Amino acid sequence: GAGVSQSPSNKVTEKGKDVELRCDPISGHTALYWYRQRLGQGLEFLIYFQGNSAPDKSGLPSDRFSAERTGESVSTLTIQRTQQEDSAVYLCASSLLRAGEQYFGPGTRLTVT
Amino acid sequence: AQSVTQLDSHVSVSEGTPVLLRCNYSSSYSPSLFWYVQHPNKGLQLLLKYTSAATLVKGINGFEAEFKKSETSFHLTKPSAHMSDAAEYFCVVSGGSGGGADGLTFGKGTHLIIQP
């Protein structure tokens, strides 16, 4: 079946511009997670959704970052006024149940110039 | 708070020889532990997971890991390395600080190099 998909696969943007990253989880998965992976680093947790609500936003690095989820499906991660330190691969994962095994998408590589 | 330490940033072995990737964790309660693999330009794939059942966990592609509570370790092993095993490997613990209530806390990764 279809896995987790993310779009775009690559995004190059100028410093100061806003970007939107999209995640389509596996159908029926109630939990959705966003992570950031900087070059040569492990994954950094950003935010977690259970259904359409986000009980844990503790990982968002600043108020320039926000995320929403609608229809217990698609999620969008928005970064406003991008900075060069935002350059990273942004990964989305979903799981059938809370605390279940997570399935990862291929990621969006964001480059801020 | 939970954390994961991968003791080696790079490991190089010859094809056909054993692989050992070391991982130590700290947790305030019984954790769930995972190993994920990331091949170049590909998504993360779950290799295996420990969730308080058998302490020796078998995964895909001949990998296995042993949960040792007394040593707070969850080392990943494979008896005989194959060229296709070259990738980045992440040891992961579920939940806690940095990972959200149900998110994952990742180690910094071990880059496995296979010499022909």
XYZ file of C-alpha atoms in Angstrom:
229
model
C 0.000 0.000 0.000
C 0.964 3.661 -0.189
C 3.447 4.864 2.369
C 3.958 8.309 3.851
C 4.510 10.909 1.157
C 5.966 14.383 1.431
C 6.110 17.321 -0.926
C 8.068 18.969 -2.265
C 11.050 16.642 -2.204
C 13.384 19.625 -2.509
C 12.807 23.292 -1.780
C 15.247 26.142 -2.236
C 14.129 29.470 -0.844
C 15.581 32.856 -0.096
C 16.186 33.989 3.450
C 13.126 35.769 4.807
C 10.574 33.947 2.659
C 7.866 31.652 4.037
C 7.691 27.957 3.097
C 5.072 25.255 3.447
C 5.945 21.582 3.646
C 3.296 18.945 3.166
C 2.898 15.458 4.601
C 0.392 12.814 3.531
C 0.357 10.059 6.154
C -0.678 6.479 5.653
C -4.460 6.302 5.470
C -6.001 5.545 8.865
C -2.943 6.494 10.882
C -4.102 8.665 13.760
C -0.708 9.910 14.915
C 1.571 12.133 12.855
C 5.016 13.460 13.700
C 7.385 16.041 12.249
C 11.158 15.832 12.680
C 14.103 17.851 11.454
C 17.435 16.353 10.411
C 20.349 18.711 10.033
C 23.334 17.613 7.978
C 25.219 14.825 9.758
C 22.894 14.874 12.748
C 20.222 12.626 14.186
C 16.574 13.525 14.033
C 15.163 16.338 16.135
C 11.497 16.040 17.184
C 9.373 19.042 16.246
C 5.683 18.324 16.819
C 3.195 15.514 17.260
C -0.461 15.295 16.208
C -3.073 12.934 17.577
C -5.959 13.310 15.146
C -6.113 16.997 14.297
C -4.848 18.280 17.605
C -1.256 18.795 18.654
C -0.814 17.824 22.323
C 2.932 18.283 22.087
C 4.504 21.265 20.371
C 7.547 21.257 22.606
C 10.015 20.674 19.819
C 9.163 23.648 17.651
C 12.373 25.720 17.673
C 10.763 29.149 17.471
C 7.467 30.939 16.868
C 8.364 31.083 13.171
C 7.436 27.390 13.018
C 3.835 26.217 13.009
C 1.944 23.158 11.870
C -1.594 22.073 11.329
C -3.421 18.927 10.420
C -6.847 18.650 8.856
C -9.264 15.792 8.338
C -7.007 13.581 10.440
C -4.946 13.313 7.310
C -2.721 15.850 5.596
C -0.402 17.989 7.675
C 1.407 21.188 6.746
C 4.521 22.514 8.437
C 5.004 26.239 7.855
C 8.214 28.127 8.432
C 7.901 31.891 8.324
C 10.742 34.296 7.581
C 13.153 31.450 6.896
C 16.727 31.662 8.156
C 19.792 29.833 6.928
C 19.842 27.679 10.060
C 16.451 26.292 8.974
C 18.218 24.410 6.170
C 17.672 20.708 6.862
C 15.698 17.677 5.814
C 12.218 17.748 7.314
C 10.788 14.281 7.917
C 7.235 13.274 8.588
C 6.155 10.000 10.165
C 2.818 8.455 10.970
C 1.652 5.606 13.158
C -1.581 3.683 13.452
C -1.869 4.214 17.156
C -0.342 6.529 19.674
C 3.108 5.177 20.590
C 2.930 2.647 17.744
C 5.593 1.916 15.180
C 6.327 4.995 13.091
C 6.594 4.945 9.305
C 8.682 7.686 7.771
C 8.301 9.624 4.558
C 11.243 10.391 2.262
C 11.587 13.924 3.610
C 11.724 17.424 2.177
C 15.194 18.894 1.751
C 14.975 22.613 2.522
C 17.800 24.914 1.534
C 17.683 28.559 2.586
C 20.046 30.770 0.606
C 14.282 12.677 30.645
C 15.486 10.139 28.135
C 18.566 10.141 25.987
C 20.461 7.939 23.594
C 24.208 7.776 23.012
C 25.695 6.055 20.013
C 29.278 5.427 20.969
C 30.797 5.453 17.480
C 30.138 8.016 14.783
C 31.790 5.774 12.158
C 32.363 2.019 12.015
C 34.311 0.345 9.231
C 34.322 -3.435 8.713
C 35.287 -5.791 5.921
C 32.613 -7.599 3.966
C 31.849 -10.948 5.595
C 33.022 -9.923 9.069
C 30.790 -9.209 12.089
C 29.173 -5.838 12.693
C 28.740 -4.214 16.113
C 27.084 -0.818 16.503
C 26.953 0.346 20.092
C 24.128 2.199 21.792
C 23.523 3.226 25.389
C 20.377 4.809 26.680
C 19.072 6.488 29.775
C 15.440 6.351 30.772
C 13.348 6.995 33.836
C 11.118 4.036 33.040
C 11.124 0.905 30.908
C 11.688 2.210 27.428
C 10.858 1.010 23.958
C 14.015 0.922 21.868
C 14.470 0.849 18.125
C 17.140 0.712 15.473
C 16.461 2.530 12.212
C 18.570 2.468 9.057
C 18.878 5.269 6.524
C 20.406 4.519 3.150
C 21.674 7.450 1.075
C 18.822 9.521 -0.328
C 16.251 7.136 1.084
C 13.787 7.287 3.941
C 14.265 5.809 7.378
C 13.454 2.143 7.706
C 12.778 0.276 10.929
C 15.292 -2.531 11.474
C 13.981 -3.858 14.760
C 12.310 -2.852 18.003
C 12.322 -3.856 21.653
C 9.105 -3.408 23.636
C 9.678 -5.344 26.882
C 9.187 -8.812 25.459
C 12.233 -10.971 24.611
C 15.515 -9.206 25.324
C 17.120 -10.546 22.137
C 15.349 -8.966 19.211
C 15.716 -10.141 15.634
C 15.209 -7.702 12.808
C 15.362 -7.545 9.066
C 18.418 -8.279 6.914
C 20.045 -10.511 9.536
C 20.417 -7.822 12.199
C 19.673 -8.383 15.856
C 20.005 -6.433 19.086
C 20.104 -7.374 22.731
C 18.497 -5.284 25.452
C 20.663 -5.307 28.575
C 19.014 -3.390 31.373
C 21.958 -3.735 33.757
C 24.230 -2.097 31.196
C 21.559 0.240 29.747
C 22.674 -0.922 26.329
C 20.981 -1.940 23.104
C 23.821 -2.840 20.755
C 23.102 -3.830 17.150
C 24.915 -6.808 15.636
C 25.110 -8.823 12.454
C 27.269 -11.938 12.012
C 28.436 -11.194 8.491
C 28.442 -7.785 6.821
C 27.266 -7.286 3.271
C 28.099 -4.390 0.982
C 24.426 -3.399 0.963
C 24.597 -2.785 4.736
C 26.539 0.437 4.197
C 24.258 3.149 5.588
C 23.564 5.386 8.575
C 22.133 3.633 11.623
C 20.159 5.323 14.369
C 19.446 4.016 17.853
C 16.155 5.402 19.130
C 14.218 5.493 22.384
C 10.530 6.331 22.553
C 8.978 9.164 24.500
C 10.414 11.542 27.033
C 12.166 14.839 26.787
C 13.029 15.796 23.240
C 10.737 13.252 21.740
C 7.322 14.354 22.889
C 4.920 12.090 24.720
C 5.100 9.526 21.991
C 7.798 10.841 19.713
C 11.184 9.321 19.282
C 14.532 10.500 20.633
C 17.256 9.709 18.123
C 20.931 9.116 18.669
C 23.317 11.049 16.440
C 23.834 8.063 14.180
C 26.621 5.655 13.257
C 27.889 5.608 9.715
C 28.639 2.009 8.736
C 31.274 1.533 6.048
C 31.790 -1.856 4.422
C 35.208 -2.510 2.912
C 35.349 -4.982 -0.001
